[in-house]
Short mmCIF file of N, CA, C and O in Angstrom, two decimals:
data_model
loop_
_atom_site.label_atom_id
_atom_site.label_comp_id
_atom_site.label_asym_id
_atom_site.label_seq_id
_atom_site.Cartn_x
_atom_site.Cartn_y
_atom_site.Cartn_z
N GLN A 1 -2.01 -1.25 -12.56
CA GLN A 1 -2.55 -0.71 -11.32
C GLN A 1 -1.64 -1.12 -10.15
O GLN A 1 -1.34 -2.30 -9.98
N VAL A 2 -1.25 -0.13 -9.36
CA VAL A 2 -0.39 -0.40 -8.21
C VAL A 2 -1.17 -1.16 -7.14
O VAL A 2 -2.31 -0.84 -6.84
N GLN A 3 -0.52 -2.17 -6.57
CA GLN A 3 -1.13 -2.92 -5.48
C GLN A 3 -0.14 -3.10 -4.35
O GLN A 3 1.03 -3.38 -4.58
N LEU A 4 -0.63 -2.93 -3.13
CA LEU A 4 0.14 -3.21 -1.93
C LEU A 4 -0.68 -4.20 -1.11
O LEU A 4 -1.86 -3.93 -0.81
N VAL A 5 -0.08 -5.32 -0.75
CA VAL A 5 -0.80 -6.37 -0.05
C VAL A 5 -0.03 -6.77 1.21
O VAL A 5 1.08 -7.32 1.11
N GLU A 6 -0.62 -6.51 2.37
CA GLU A 6 0.03 -6.85 3.63
C GLU A 6 -0.30 -8.29 4.03
O GLU A 6 -1.35 -8.84 3.68
N SER A 7 0.62 -8.86 4.80
CA SER A 7 0.40 -10.18 5.38
C SER A 7 1.27 -10.29 6.62
O SER A 7 2.14 -9.45 6.86
N GLY A 8 1.03 -11.34 7.40
CA GLY A 8 1.87 -11.61 8.56
C GLY A 8 1.28 -11.23 9.90
O GLY A 8 1.88 -11.49 10.94
N GLY A 9 0.11 -10.60 9.88
CA GLY A 9 -0.53 -10.26 11.14
C GLY A 9 -1.02 -11.51 11.86
O GLY A 9 -1.01 -12.61 11.33
N GLY A 10 -1.44 -11.32 13.10
CA GLY A 10 -1.94 -12.45 13.88
C GLY A 10 -2.09 -12.08 15.33
O GLY A 10 -2.02 -10.90 15.70
N SER A 11 -2.28 -13.10 16.15
CA SER A 11 -2.43 -12.91 17.59
C SER A 11 -1.22 -13.49 18.31
O SER A 11 -0.84 -14.64 18.06
N VAL A 12 -0.64 -12.69 19.18
CA VAL A 12 0.52 -13.13 19.96
C VAL A 12 0.37 -12.64 21.39
O VAL A 12 -0.41 -11.72 21.66
N GLN A 13 1.14 -13.24 22.27
CA GLN A 13 1.17 -12.78 23.65
C GLN A 13 2.19 -11.66 23.78
O GLN A 13 3.13 -11.54 22.98
N ALA A 14 2.02 -10.85 24.80
CA ALA A 14 2.96 -9.77 25.07
C ALA A 14 4.38 -10.34 25.17
O ALA A 14 4.60 -11.40 25.77
N GLY A 15 5.30 -9.61 24.56
CA GLY A 15 6.69 -10.06 24.52
C GLY A 15 7.04 -10.85 23.28
O GLY A 15 8.21 -11.10 23.02
N GLY A 16 6.02 -11.24 22.52
CA GLY A 16 6.25 -12.01 21.32
C GLY A 16 6.65 -11.15 20.14
O GLY A 16 6.82 -9.93 20.25
N SER A 17 6.81 -11.81 18.99
CA SER A 17 7.26 -11.14 17.77
C SER A 17 6.37 -11.51 16.59
O SER A 17 5.79 -12.59 16.55
N LEU A 18 6.30 -10.60 15.64
CA LEU A 18 5.64 -10.83 14.36
C LEU A 18 6.44 -10.11 13.29
O LEU A 18 7.08 -9.08 13.56
N ARG A 19 6.35 -10.63 12.08
CA ARG A 19 6.98 -9.96 10.94
C ARG A 19 5.91 -9.72 9.89
O ARG A 19 5.35 -10.67 9.34
N LEU A 20 5.64 -8.45 9.64
CA LEU A 20 4.68 -8.08 8.62
C LEU A 20 5.39 -7.92 7.28
O LEU A 20 6.52 -7.45 7.22
N SER A 21 4.70 -8.30 6.22
CA SER A 21 5.21 -8.13 4.87
C SER A 21 4.22 -7.30 4.06
O SER A 21 3.01 -7.36 4.30
N CYS A 22 4.73 -6.56 3.11
CA CYS A 22 3.91 -5.78 2.20
C CYS A 22 4.43 -6.02 0.79
O CYS A 22 5.47 -5.47 0.41
N ALA A 23 3.75 -6.88 0.07
CA ALA A 23 4.15 -7.18 -1.30
C ALA A 23 3.58 -6.12 -2.24
O ALA A 23 2.40 -5.80 -2.16
N THR A 24 4.43 -5.59 -3.10
CA THR A 24 3.98 -4.56 -4.02
C THR A 24 4.04 -5.06 -5.46
O THR A 24 4.87 -5.90 -5.80
N SER A 25 3.15 -4.54 -6.27
CA SER A 25 3.19 -4.83 -7.71
C SER A 25 2.95 -3.53 -8.47
O SER A 25 2.21 -2.66 -8.03
N ARG A 26 3.65 -3.44 -9.61
CA ARG A 26 3.58 -2.24 -10.45
C ARG A 26 3.92 -0.99 -9.63
O ARG A 26 3.31 0.07 -9.81
N TYR A 27 4.90 -1.13 -8.73
CA TYR A 27 5.28 -0.03 -7.86
C TYR A 27 6.78 -0.01 -7.69
O TYR A 27 7.40 -1.05 -7.47
N ALA A 28 7.34 1.21 -7.80
CA ALA A 28 8.79 1.37 -7.71
C ALA A 28 9.22 1.48 -6.26
O ALA A 28 9.71 2.52 -5.81
N SER A 29 9.07 0.39 -5.52
CA SER A 29 9.38 0.43 -4.09
C SER A 29 10.85 0.73 -3.84
O SER A 29 11.22 1.23 -2.77
N SER A 30 11.70 0.44 -4.81
CA SER A 30 13.13 0.70 -4.62
C SER A 30 13.44 2.19 -4.71
O SER A 30 14.51 2.62 -4.27
N ARG A 31 12.56 2.96 -5.29
CA ARG A 31 12.85 4.38 -5.51
C ARG A 31 12.05 5.30 -4.58
O ARG A 31 12.54 6.35 -4.17
N TYR A 32 10.84 4.92 -4.29
CA TYR A 32 9.96 5.82 -3.54
C TYR A 32 10.00 5.52 -2.05
O TYR A 32 10.69 4.61 -1.60
N CYS A 33 9.26 6.32 -1.28
CA CYS A 33 9.24 6.15 0.17
C CYS A 33 8.07 5.28 0.57
O CYS A 33 7.01 5.32 -0.04
N MET A 34 8.29 4.52 1.61
CA MET A 34 7.23 3.65 2.10
C MET A 34 7.16 3.74 3.61
O MET A 34 8.14 4.10 4.28
N GLY A 35 6.00 3.38 4.13
CA GLY A 35 5.83 3.44 5.57
C GLY A 35 4.83 2.42 6.07
O GLY A 35 4.06 1.84 5.29
N TRP A 36 4.88 2.19 7.35
CA TRP A 36 3.90 1.38 8.06
C TRP A 36 3.09 2.28 8.98
O TRP A 36 3.67 3.12 9.68
N PHE A 37 1.80 2.06 8.98
CA PHE A 37 0.89 2.82 9.83
C PHE A 37 0.02 1.84 10.59
O PHE A 37 -0.09 0.67 10.22
N ARG A 38 -0.61 2.32 11.65
CA ARG A 38 -1.54 1.46 12.38
C ARG A 38 -2.72 2.28 12.88
O ARG A 38 -2.60 3.50 13.08
N GLN A 39 -3.82 1.59 13.06
CA GLN A 39 -5.01 2.25 13.55
C GLN A 39 -5.74 1.30 14.49
O GLN A 39 -6.15 0.21 14.10
N ALA A 40 -5.88 1.75 15.72
CA ALA A 40 -6.62 1.00 16.72
C ALA A 40 -8.07 1.50 16.73
O ALA A 40 -8.33 2.63 16.33
N PRO A 41 -9.00 0.68 17.19
CA PRO A 41 -10.40 1.10 17.22
C PRO A 41 -10.58 2.40 18.00
O PRO A 41 -10.06 2.55 19.11
N GLY A 42 -11.28 3.35 17.38
CA GLY A 42 -11.55 4.60 18.04
C GLY A 42 -10.41 5.59 18.04
O GLY A 42 -10.51 6.67 18.63
N LYS A 43 -9.32 5.23 17.38
CA LYS A 43 -8.16 6.12 17.34
C LYS A 43 -7.82 6.49 15.90
O LYS A 43 -8.22 5.81 14.96
N GLU A 44 -7.05 7.57 15.77
CA GLU A 44 -6.61 7.99 14.44
C GLU A 44 -5.48 7.08 13.95
O GLU A 44 -4.74 6.49 14.75
N ARG A 45 -5.35 7.02 12.64
CA ARG A 45 -4.24 6.27 12.06
C ARG A 45 -2.94 7.01 12.38
O ARG A 45 -2.85 8.24 12.25
N GLU A 46 -1.93 6.26 12.80
CA GLU A 46 -0.66 6.86 13.17
C GLU A 46 0.49 6.18 12.45
O GLU A 46 0.45 4.99 12.14
N GLY A 47 1.53 6.96 12.22
CA GLY A 47 2.72 6.42 11.59
C GLY A 47 3.52 5.59 12.57
O GLY A 47 3.67 5.96 13.72
N VAL A 48 4.04 4.49 12.11
CA VAL A 48 4.84 3.59 12.93
C VAL A 48 6.30 3.64 12.51
O VAL A 48 7.19 3.81 13.34
N ALA A 49 6.53 3.51 11.22
CA ALA A 49 7.90 3.50 10.70
C ALA A 49 7.88 3.94 9.25
O ALA A 49 6.89 3.74 8.55
N HIS A 50 8.99 4.53 8.84
CA HIS A 50 9.09 5.06 7.49
C HIS A 50 10.48 4.78 6.95
O HIS A 50 11.46 4.81 7.71
N ILE A 51 10.56 4.53 5.65
CA ILE A 51 11.88 4.34 5.03
C ILE A 51 11.96 5.23 3.80
O ILE A 51 11.09 5.22 2.94
N ASP A 52 13.03 6.01 3.75
CA ASP A 52 13.21 7.00 2.69
C ASP A 52 13.71 6.35 1.39
O ASP A 52 14.07 5.17 1.36
N THR A 53 13.78 7.18 0.37
CA THR A 53 14.34 6.76 -0.91
C THR A 53 15.75 6.22 -0.73
O THR A 53 16.14 5.24 -1.38
N ASP A 54 16.53 6.82 0.16
CA ASP A 54 17.91 6.39 0.34
C ASP A 54 18.06 5.29 1.39
O ASP A 54 19.17 4.91 1.75
N GLY A 55 16.93 4.78 1.88
CA GLY A 55 16.98 3.68 2.82
C GLY A 55 17.03 4.07 4.28
O GLY A 55 17.09 3.20 5.15
N SER A 56 17.02 5.36 4.57
CA SER A 56 17.04 5.81 5.96
C SER A 56 15.68 5.56 6.60
O SER A 56 14.64 5.81 5.99
N ALA A 57 15.72 5.08 7.83
CA ALA A 57 14.48 4.72 8.53
C ALA A 57 14.23 5.66 9.70
O ALA A 57 15.17 6.12 10.36
N THR A 58 12.97 5.93 9.96
CA THR A 58 12.56 6.68 11.14
C THR A 58 11.41 5.92 11.80
O THR A 58 10.66 5.19 11.13
N TYR A 59 11.29 6.08 13.10
CA TYR A 59 10.32 5.33 13.87
C TYR A 59 9.54 6.23 14.83
O TYR A 59 10.08 7.23 15.32
N ALA A 60 8.33 5.84 15.11
CA ALA A 60 7.59 6.50 16.17
C ALA A 60 8.26 6.16 17.50
O ALA A 60 8.82 5.07 17.66
N GLY A 61 8.20 7.10 18.42
CA GLY A 61 8.86 6.89 19.70
C GLY A 61 8.38 5.65 20.43
O GLY A 61 9.14 4.99 21.14
N SER A 62 7.11 5.32 20.25
CA SER A 62 6.52 4.19 20.97
C SER A 62 7.03 2.84 20.51
O SER A 62 6.87 1.84 21.21
N VAL A 63 7.65 2.80 19.31
CA VAL A 63 8.12 1.51 18.78
C VAL A 63 9.63 1.47 18.58
O VAL A 63 10.19 0.42 18.26
N LYS A 64 10.28 2.60 18.79
CA LYS A 64 11.71 2.67 18.56
C LYS A 64 12.44 1.66 19.44
O LYS A 64 12.17 1.54 20.63
N GLY A 65 13.35 0.93 18.83
CA GLY A 65 14.09 -0.09 19.55
C GLY A 65 13.42 -1.45 19.57
O GLY A 65 14.04 -2.45 19.94
N ARG A 66 12.16 -1.50 19.16
CA ARG A 66 11.41 -2.76 19.13
C ARG A 66 11.05 -3.17 17.71
O ARG A 66 11.00 -4.36 17.40
N PHE A 67 10.77 -2.21 16.85
CA PHE A 67 10.35 -2.48 15.47
C PHE A 67 11.48 -2.12 14.52
O PHE A 67 12.22 -1.17 14.75
N THR A 68 11.55 -2.85 13.41
CA THR A 68 12.53 -2.55 12.37
C THR A 68 11.86 -2.62 11.01
O THR A 68 11.25 -3.64 10.67
N ILE A 69 11.98 -1.54 10.24
CA ILE A 69 11.44 -1.51 8.88
C ILE A 69 12.57 -1.80 7.90
O ILE A 69 13.71 -1.38 8.10
N SER A 70 12.25 -2.54 6.85
CA SER A 70 13.26 -2.86 5.84
C SER A 70 12.57 -3.11 4.51
O SER A 70 11.37 -3.32 4.45
N LYS A 71 13.39 -3.08 3.45
CA LYS A 71 12.87 -3.32 2.11
C LYS A 71 13.72 -4.35 1.40
O LYS A 71 14.95 -4.36 1.54
N ASP A 72 13.09 -5.21 0.63
CA ASP A 72 13.79 -6.12 -0.27
C ASP A 72 13.46 -5.65 -1.67
O ASP A 72 12.41 -5.98 -2.22
N ASP A 73 14.34 -4.83 -2.22
CA ASP A 73 14.05 -4.22 -3.52
C ASP A 73 13.97 -5.25 -4.64
O ASP A 73 13.23 -5.09 -5.60
N ALA A 74 14.73 -6.31 -4.52
CA ALA A 74 14.72 -7.35 -5.56
C ALA A 74 13.34 -8.01 -5.65
O ALA A 74 12.92 -8.43 -6.73
N ASN A 75 12.67 -8.09 -4.51
CA ASN A 75 11.35 -8.73 -4.48
C ASN A 75 10.22 -7.75 -4.27
O ASN A 75 9.07 -8.16 -4.06
N ASN A 76 10.55 -6.45 -4.31
CA ASN A 76 9.52 -5.40 -4.18
C ASN A 76 8.65 -5.60 -2.95
O ASN A 76 7.42 -5.53 -3.02
N THR A 77 9.30 -5.88 -1.83
CA THR A 77 8.57 -6.16 -0.60
C THR A 77 9.09 -5.31 0.54
O THR A 77 10.30 -5.13 0.70
N LEU A 78 8.16 -4.80 1.32
CA LEU A 78 8.46 -4.02 2.52
C LEU A 78 8.17 -4.90 3.73
O LEU A 78 7.21 -5.67 3.72
N TYR A 79 9.01 -4.77 4.77
CA TYR A 79 8.82 -5.58 5.97
C TYR A 79 8.74 -4.70 7.21
O TYR A 79 9.25 -3.58 7.24
N LEU A 80 8.12 -5.25 8.24
CA LEU A 80 8.16 -4.65 9.57
C LEU A 80 8.35 -5.77 10.57
O LEU A 80 7.44 -6.57 10.80
N GLN A 81 9.55 -5.84 11.13
CA GLN A 81 9.83 -6.81 12.18
C GLN A 81 9.44 -6.19 13.50
O GLN A 81 9.94 -5.11 13.86
N MET A 82 8.55 -6.85 14.23
CA MET A 82 8.04 -6.32 15.49
C MET A 82 8.42 -7.27 16.61
O MET A 82 7.98 -8.42 16.63
N ASN A 83 9.23 -6.79 17.52
CA ASN A 83 9.67 -7.58 18.68
C ASN A 83 9.15 -6.95 19.96
O ASN A 83 8.74 -5.78 19.97
N SER A 84 9.19 -7.72 21.03
CA SER A 84 8.76 -7.24 22.35
C SER A 84 7.39 -6.56 22.26
O SER A 84 7.19 -5.45 22.77
N LEU A 85 6.47 -7.23 21.62
CA LEU A 85 5.15 -6.64 21.40
C LEU A 85 4.42 -6.41 22.71
O LEU A 85 4.55 -7.19 23.67
N LYS A 86 3.64 -5.34 22.72
CA LYS A 86 2.87 -4.95 23.89
C LYS A 86 1.39 -4.91 23.53
O LYS A 86 1.04 -4.73 22.36
N PRO A 87 0.51 -5.04 24.51
CA PRO A 87 -0.93 -4.96 24.20
C PRO A 87 -1.30 -3.66 23.48
O PRO A 87 -2.20 -3.67 22.62
N GLU A 88 -0.61 -2.59 23.77
CA GLU A 88 -0.92 -1.31 23.11
C GLU A 88 -0.49 -1.26 21.65
O GLU A 88 -0.79 -0.30 20.95
N ASP A 89 0.19 -2.30 21.18
CA ASP A 89 0.52 -2.40 19.76
C ASP A 89 -0.63 -2.99 18.96
O ASP A 89 -0.57 -3.04 17.73
N THR A 90 -1.67 -3.44 19.64
CA THR A 90 -2.83 -4.02 18.97
C THR A 90 -3.49 -2.99 18.06
O THR A 90 -3.84 -1.90 18.50
N ALA A 91 -3.62 -3.33 16.78
CA ALA A 91 -4.19 -2.42 15.79
C ALA A 91 -4.22 -3.10 14.43
O ALA A 91 -3.64 -4.18 14.25
N MET A 92 -4.88 -2.45 13.50
CA MET A 92 -4.76 -2.84 12.10
C MET A 92 -3.54 -2.11 11.54
O MET A 92 -3.40 -0.90 11.73
N TYR A 93 -2.68 -2.86 10.90
CA TYR A 93 -1.45 -2.30 10.35
C TYR A 93 -1.55 -2.20 8.83
O TYR A 93 -1.97 -3.15 8.16
N TYR A 94 -1.14 -1.04 8.33
CA TYR A 94 -1.21 -0.76 6.89
C TYR A 94 0.17 -0.37 6.37
O TYR A 94 0.92 0.34 7.05
N CYS A 95 0.48 -0.81 5.16
CA CYS A 95 1.65 -0.26 4.49
C CYS A 95 1.18 0.77 3.47
O CYS A 95 0.03 0.71 2.99
N ALA A 96 2.06 1.69 3.16
CA ALA A 96 1.72 2.76 2.24
C ALA A 96 2.97 3.21 1.50
O ALA A 96 4.09 3.04 1.99
N GLY A 97 2.76 3.80 0.33
CA GLY A 97 3.87 4.28 -0.47
C GLY A 97 3.56 5.59 -1.15
O GLY A 97 2.40 5.88 -1.47
N THR A 98 4.60 6.37 -1.36
CA THR A 98 4.45 7.62 -2.10
C THR A 98 4.64 7.35 -3.59
O THR A 98 4.97 6.24 -4.00
N ASN A 99 4.42 8.37 -4.38
CA ASN A 99 4.69 8.26 -5.81
C ASN A 99 5.76 9.28 -6.21
O ASN A 99 5.77 9.78 -7.34
N TYR A 100 6.66 9.55 -5.22
CA TYR A 100 7.77 10.45 -5.51
C TYR A 100 8.93 10.10 -4.58
O TYR A 100 8.75 9.42 -3.58
N TYR A 101 10.12 10.59 -4.97
CA TYR A 101 11.27 10.40 -4.11
C TYR A 101 11.13 11.28 -2.87
O TYR A 101 10.63 12.38 -2.95
N CYS A 102 11.58 10.78 -1.73
CA CYS A 102 11.57 11.63 -0.55
C CYS A 102 12.71 11.25 0.38
O CYS A 102 13.19 10.12 0.36
N TYR A 103 13.13 12.22 1.16
CA TYR A 103 14.26 12.03 2.05
C TYR A 103 13.94 12.41 3.48
O TYR A 103 14.83 12.60 4.31
N SER A 104 12.65 12.52 3.75
CA SER A 104 12.15 12.70 5.11
C SER A 104 10.71 12.21 5.12
O SER A 104 10.07 12.16 4.07
N PRO A 105 10.20 11.82 6.29
CA PRO A 105 8.85 11.24 6.33
C PRO A 105 7.80 12.21 5.82
O PRO A 105 7.68 13.32 6.32
N PRO A 106 7.02 11.78 4.82
CA PRO A 106 5.94 12.63 4.32
C PRO A 106 4.79 12.69 5.32
O PRO A 106 4.71 11.88 6.24
N LEU A 107 3.90 13.65 5.10
CA LEU A 107 2.66 13.66 5.84
C LEU A 107 1.83 12.45 5.43
O LEU A 107 1.96 11.95 4.30
N ILE A 108 0.99 11.98 6.31
CA ILE A 108 0.19 10.80 5.99
C ILE A 108 -0.65 11.05 4.74
O ILE A 108 -0.88 10.14 3.94
N SER A 109 -1.09 12.29 4.54
CA SER A 109 -1.91 12.62 3.38
C SER A 109 -1.14 12.55 2.07
O SER A 109 -1.73 12.55 0.99
N GLU A 110 0.18 12.50 2.16
CA GLU A 110 1.00 12.48 0.95
C GLU A 110 1.28 11.07 0.45
O GLU A 110 1.88 10.90 -0.61
N TYR A 111 0.89 10.07 1.21
CA TYR A 111 1.04 8.70 0.74
C TYR A 111 -0.10 8.40 -0.23
O TYR A 111 -1.27 8.52 0.09
N LYS A 112 0.28 7.99 -1.42
CA LYS A 112 -0.72 7.79 -2.48
C LYS A 112 -1.32 6.39 -2.48
O LYS A 112 -2.48 6.20 -2.79
N TYR A 113 -0.50 5.40 -2.15
CA TYR A 113 -0.94 4.01 -2.27
C TYR A 113 -1.01 3.37 -0.88
O TYR A 113 -0.10 3.53 -0.07
N TRP A 114 -2.06 2.60 -0.68
CA TRP A 114 -2.29 1.95 0.61
C TRP A 114 -2.69 0.50 0.41
O TRP A 114 -3.38 0.16 -0.56
N GLY A 115 -2.28 -0.34 1.36
CA GLY A 115 -2.74 -1.71 1.39
C GLY A 115 -4.06 -1.80 2.14
O GLY A 115 -4.57 -0.81 2.67
N GLN A 116 -4.57 -3.02 2.22
CA GLN A 116 -5.88 -3.23 2.85
C GLN A 116 -5.77 -3.46 4.36
O GLN A 116 -6.78 -3.43 5.06
N GLY A 117 -4.56 -3.68 4.84
CA GLY A 117 -4.34 -3.84 6.27
C GLY A 117 -4.25 -5.29 6.72
O GLY A 117 -4.79 -6.20 6.09
N THR A 118 -3.54 -5.48 7.82
CA THR A 118 -3.44 -6.80 8.46
C THR A 118 -3.54 -6.58 9.97
O THR A 118 -2.93 -5.66 10.51
N GLN A 119 -4.33 -7.40 10.63
CA GLN A 119 -4.63 -7.20 12.05
C GLN A 119 -3.53 -7.80 12.92
O GLN A 119 -3.11 -8.94 12.72
N VAL A 120 -3.11 -7.02 13.90
CA VAL A 120 -2.18 -7.49 14.92
C VAL A 120 -2.87 -7.36 16.28
O VAL A 120 -3.35 -6.29 16.63
N THR A 121 -2.90 -8.46 17.01
CA THR A 121 -3.53 -8.47 18.33
C THR A 121 -2.54 -9.02 19.34
O THR A 121 -2.03 -10.13 19.16
N VAL A 122 -2.26 -8.24 20.37
CA VAL A 122 -1.30 -8.64 21.40
C VAL A 122 -2.04 -8.76 22.72
O VAL A 122 -2.64 -7.79 23.19
N SER A 123 -2.00 -9.92 23.31
CA SER A 123 -2.69 -10.15 24.56
C SER A 123 -1.70 -10.12 25.73
O SER A 123 -0.52 -10.49 25.58
N SER A 124 -2.20 -9.71 26.87
CA SER A 124 -1.34 -9.60 28.06
C SER A 124 -1.28 -10.90 28.82
O SER A 124 -2.02 -11.83 28.56
#
């Protein structure tokens, strides 16, 4: 059974940094596409960052230049380095993965596997 487990969330002040991790098991993270999503209370889940099968990354405009997505294929782990955090980054953060190769960001509905989420809270 595929498992994705996020960690690294917490509470920080504006301008601070956090590094989220998504440990995967029984999942071909080196081959498939993965992404980070977030959902704030009362809002829809939105894509934050995505990494393709070939390692190409794309970012939401609101986080571009501040967040970096990466993968450690040897350890089957996905990361999200978040710098210069803002109060509007406060949300539950989820990692997700597809079950196919892709070379452009899939629709959110096309992600098959999801983690349970990790909370990020940024205070002003």
